[in-house]
PDB file of C-alpha atoms in Angstrom:
ATOM      1  CA  UNK A   3     -33.936 -15.138 -33.898  1.00  0.00           C
ATOM      2  CA  UNK A   4     -36.345 -12.638 -35.367  1.00  0.00           C
ATOM      3  CA  UNK A   5     -39.066 -11.542 -33.023  1.00  0.00           C
ATOM      4  CA  UNK A   6     -42.241 -11.624 -35.026  1.00  0.00           C
ATOM      5  CA  UNK A   7     -45.792 -11.295 -33.936  1.00  0.00           C
ATOM      6  CA  UNK A   8     -47.930 -13.585 -36.013  1.00  0.00           C
ATOM      7  CA  UNK A   9     -51.453 -14.848 -36.416  1.00  0.00           C
ATOM      8  CA  UNK A  10     -51.871 -18.403 -37.649  1.00  0.00           C
ATOM      9  CA  UNK A  11     -55.011 -19.476 -39.489  1.00  0.00           C
ATOM     10  CA  UNK A  12     -54.975 -23.179 -40.264  1.00  0.00           C
ATOM     11  CA  UNK A  13     -51.516 -23.947 -41.668  1.00  0.00           C
ATOM     12  CA  UNK A  14     -50.872 -20.436 -42.975  1.00  0.00           C
ATOM     13  CA  UNK A  15     -49.546 -17.381 -41.184  1.00  0.00           C
ATOM     14  CA  UNK A  16     -52.006 -14.613 -42.067  1.00  0.00           C
ATOM     15  CA  UNK A  17     -50.253 -11.792 -40.247  1.00  0.00           C
ATOM     16  CA  UNK A  18     -46.703 -11.139 -39.178  1.00  0.00           C
ATOM     17  CA  UNK A  19     -45.495  -7.918 -37.571  1.00  0.00           C
ATOM     18  CA  UNK A  20     -41.955  -6.623 -37.178  1.00  0.00           C
ATOM     19  CA  UNK A  21     -40.473  -3.631 -35.396  1.00  0.00           C
ATOM     20  CA  UNK A  22     -38.079  -1.497 -37.443  1.00  0.00           C
ATOM     21  CA  UNK A  23     -35.697  -0.882 -34.560  1.00  0.00           C
ATOM     22  CA  UNK A  24     -35.456  -4.648 -33.915  1.00  0.00           C
ATOM     23  CA  UNK A  25     -34.748  -5.279 -37.601  1.00  0.00           C
ATOM     24  CA  UNK A  26     -32.041  -2.597 -37.672  1.00  0.00           C
ATOM     25  CA  UNK A  27     -30.334  -4.152 -34.633  1.00  0.00           C
ATOM     26  CA  UNK A  28     -30.508  -7.637 -36.154  1.00  0.00           C
ATOM     27  CA  UNK A  29     -29.123  -6.430 -39.487  1.00  0.00           C
ATOM     28  CA  UNK A  30     -26.243  -4.661 -37.762  1.00  0.00           C
ATOM     29  CA  UNK A  31     -25.449  -7.738 -35.649  1.00  0.00           C
ATOM     30  CA  UNK A  32     -25.417  -9.930 -38.774  1.00  0.00           C
ATOM     31  CA  UNK A  33     -22.550  -7.914 -40.339  1.00  0.00           C
ATOM     32  CA  UNK A  34     -24.313  -8.400 -43.695  1.00  0.00           C
ATOM     33  CA  UNK A  35     -25.876  -5.608 -45.755  1.00  0.00           C
ATOM     34  CA  UNK A  36     -29.147  -7.543 -46.277  1.00  0.00           C
ATOM     35  CA  UNK A  37     -31.415  -9.094 -43.661  1.00  0.00           C
ATOM     36  CA  UNK A  38     -34.408 -11.035 -44.957  1.00  0.00           C
ATOM     37  CA  UNK A  39     -37.165 -10.909 -42.358  1.00  0.00           C
ATOM     38  CA  UNK A  40     -40.158 -12.271 -44.267  1.00  0.00           C
ATOM     39  CA  UNK A  41     -40.508 -15.132 -46.741  1.00  0.00           C
ATOM     40  CA  UNK A  42     -43.787 -16.370 -48.207  1.00  0.00           C
ATOM     41  CA  UNK A  43     -44.422 -17.961 -51.595  1.00  0.00           C
ATOM     42  CA  UNK A  44     -45.923 -14.731 -52.918  1.00  0.00           C
ATOM     43  CA  UNK A  45     -43.324 -12.280 -51.633  1.00  0.00           C
ATOM     44  CA  UNK A  46     -40.284 -11.758 -49.440  1.00  0.00           C
ATOM     45  CA  UNK A  47     -39.067  -8.690 -47.584  1.00  0.00           C
ATOM     46  CA  UNK A  48     -35.807  -7.524 -46.147  1.00  0.00           C
ATOM     47  CA  UNK A  49     -33.773  -4.667 -44.819  1.00  0.00           C
ATOM     48  CA  UNK A  50     -30.828  -3.473 -46.925  1.00  0.00           C
ATOM     49  CA  UNK A  51     -28.262  -1.135 -45.340  1.00  0.00           C
ATOM     50  CA  UNK A  52     -25.394   0.462 -47.249  1.00  0.00           C
ATOM     51  CA  UNK A  53     -22.837   2.792 -45.620  1.00  0.00           C
ATOM     52  CA  UNK A  54     -21.973   6.255 -46.892  1.00  0.00           C
ATOM     53  CA  UNK A  55     -19.552   5.754 -49.769  1.00  0.00           C
ATOM     54  CA  UNK A  56     -20.554   2.075 -49.968  1.00  0.00           C
ATOM     55  CA  UNK A  57     -20.833  -0.009 -53.120  1.00  0.00           C
ATOM     56  CA  UNK A  58     -24.062  -1.800 -54.021  1.00  0.00           C
ATOM     57  CA  UNK A  59     -23.037  -5.015 -55.763  1.00  0.00           C
ATOM     58  CA  UNK A  60     -26.469  -6.478 -56.413  1.00  0.00           C
ATOM     59  CA  UNK A  61     -27.271  -8.051 -59.765  1.00  0.00           C
ATOM     60  CA  UNK A  62     -30.615  -8.032 -61.599  1.00  0.00           C
ATOM     61  CA  UNK A  63     -33.215 -10.232 -59.937  1.00  0.00           C
ATOM     62  CA  UNK A  64     -35.791 -12.550 -61.453  1.00  0.00           C
ATOM     63  CA  UNK A  65     -38.463 -10.886 -59.280  1.00  0.00           C
ATOM     64  CA  UNK A  66     -40.023  -7.431 -59.257  1.00  0.00           C
ATOM     65  CA  UNK A  67     -38.701  -5.325 -56.403  1.00  0.00           C
ATOM     66  CA  UNK A  68     -39.882  -2.330 -54.397  1.00  0.00           C
ATOM     67  CA  UNK A  69     -37.491  -0.194 -52.354  1.00  0.00           C
ATOM     68  CA  UNK A  70     -38.738   2.066 -49.540  1.00  0.00           C
ATOM     69  CA  UNK A  71     -35.958   4.319 -48.253  1.00  0.00           C
ATOM     70  CA  UNK A  72     -36.212   4.698 -44.476  1.00  0.00           C
ATOM     71  CA  UNK A  73     -33.176   6.927 -43.967  1.00  0.00           C
ATOM     72  CA  UNK A  74     -30.065   8.167 -45.734  1.00  0.00           C
ATOM     73  CA  UNK A  75     -29.271   9.704 -49.107  1.00  0.00           C
ATOM     74  CA  UNK A  76     -27.938   8.419 -52.380  1.00  0.00           C
ATOM     75  CA  UNK A  77     -28.851   7.773 -55.983  1.00  0.00           C
ATOM     76  CA  UNK A  78     -30.457   4.722 -57.527  1.00  0.00           C
ATOM     77  CA  UNK A  79     -29.905   3.750 -61.136  1.00  0.00           C
ATOM     78  CA  UNK A  80     -32.603   1.627 -62.772  1.00  0.00           C
ATOM     79  CA  UNK A  81     -31.689   0.679 -66.348  1.00  0.00           C
ATOM     80  CA  UNK A  82     -30.127   3.952 -67.570  1.00  0.00           C
ATOM     81  CA  UNK A  83     -32.048   6.365 -65.342  1.00  0.00           C
ATOM     82  CA  UNK A  84     -30.595   7.880 -62.155  1.00  0.00           C
ATOM     83  CA  UNK A  85     -32.836   9.183 -59.403  1.00  0.00           C
ATOM     84  CA  UNK A  86     -31.841  10.750 -56.065  1.00  0.00           C
ATOM     85  CA  UNK A  87     -33.331   8.943 -53.053  1.00  0.00           C
ATOM     86  CA  UNK A  88     -33.807   9.925 -49.412  1.00  0.00           C
ATOM     87  CA  UNK A  89     -36.120   9.009 -46.543  1.00  0.00           C
ATOM     88  CA  UNK A  90     -39.599   8.508 -47.969  1.00  0.00           C
ATOM     89  CA  UNK A  91     -38.519   7.621 -51.519  1.00  0.00           C
ATOM     90  CA  UNK A  92     -40.222   4.583 -53.042  1.00  0.00           C
ATOM     91  CA  UNK A  93     -38.726   2.986 -56.166  1.00  0.00           C
ATOM     92  CA  UNK A  94     -39.927   0.041 -58.253  1.00  0.00           C
ATOM     93  CA  UNK A  95     -37.414  -2.078 -60.173  1.00  0.00           C
ATOM     94  CA  UNK A  96     -38.780  -4.561 -62.709  1.00  0.00           C
ATOM     95  CA  UNK A  97     -37.523  -8.130 -62.796  1.00  0.00           C
ATOM     96  CA  UNK A  98     -34.421  -8.592 -64.912  1.00  0.00           C
ATOM     97  CA  UNK A  99     -33.572  -4.864 -65.099  1.00  0.00           C
ATOM     98  CA  UNK A 100     -30.158  -3.726 -63.878  1.00  0.00           C
ATOM     99  CA  UNK A 101     -30.464  -1.502 -60.814  1.00  0.00           C
ATOM    100  CA  UNK A 102     -28.247  -0.419 -57.926  1.00  0.00           C
ATOM    101  CA  UNK A 103     -27.619   2.360 -55.449  1.00  0.00           C
ATOM    102  CA  UNK A 104     -24.598   4.624 -55.884  1.00  0.00           C
ATOM    103  CA  UNK A 105     -23.268   7.987 -54.725  1.00  0.00           C
ATOM    104  CA  UNK A 106     -24.362   7.154 -51.176  1.00  0.00           C
ATOM    105  CA  UNK A 107     -23.726  10.291 -49.138  1.00  0.00           C
ATOM    106  CA  UNK A 108     -25.506   9.154 -45.926  1.00  0.00           C
ATOM    107  CA  UNK A 109     -25.977   5.554 -44.762  1.00  0.00           C
ATOM    108  CA  UNK A 110     -28.992   4.117 -46.592  1.00  0.00           C
ATOM    109  CA  UNK A 111     -31.491   1.916 -44.762  1.00  0.00           C
ATOM    110  CA  UNK A 112     -33.980   0.517 -47.250  1.00  0.00           C
ATOM    111  CA  UNK A 113     -36.928  -1.844 -46.888  1.00  0.00           C
ATOM    112  CA  UNK A 114     -37.043  -4.218 -49.836  1.00  0.00           C
ATOM    113  CA  UNK A 115     -40.036  -6.241 -51.063  1.00  0.00           C
ATOM    114  CA  UNK A 116     -39.689  -8.934 -53.727  1.00  0.00           C
ATOM    115  CA  UNK A 117     -42.658 -10.427 -55.563  1.00  0.00           C
ATOM    116  CA  UNK A 118     -42.710 -13.347 -55.832  1.00  0.00           C
ATOM    117  CA  UNK A 119     -40.281 -14.288 -53.051  1.00  0.00           C
ATOM    118  CA  UNK A 120     -36.620 -13.694 -53.959  1.00  0.00           C
ATOM    119  CA  UNK A 121     -35.082 -16.776 -55.525  1.00  0.00           C
ATOM    120  CA  UNK A 122     -38.388 -18.597 -55.905  1.00  0.00           C
ATOM    121  CA  UNK A 123     -38.413 -18.521 -59.713  1.00  0.00           C
TER     122      UNK A 123
END
């Protein structure tokens, strides 16, 4: 179970907090590349980890997406444009636009934010 620190106001959670190291451990234990750790009607967030030499098989989403690279190196292609990414890179991918990581030279750990929540449309 995810350890989250939250503040409830009425029926709605108004704050949730997560520790990166906890999320990394949970993602690794799941044996899946993607770990969703937050889901609200307005957005969802997850941790996406791809190994060096790995293949990103994601398909275009119906939601806008923001990637924040925490560690690693690779290249992201959005539409027809390639851009190198490394720790600190932030990339926006518009809904419906083909995008994926490739040429991953060091394991990528990426925070992902969808708006609205992934799969809610």
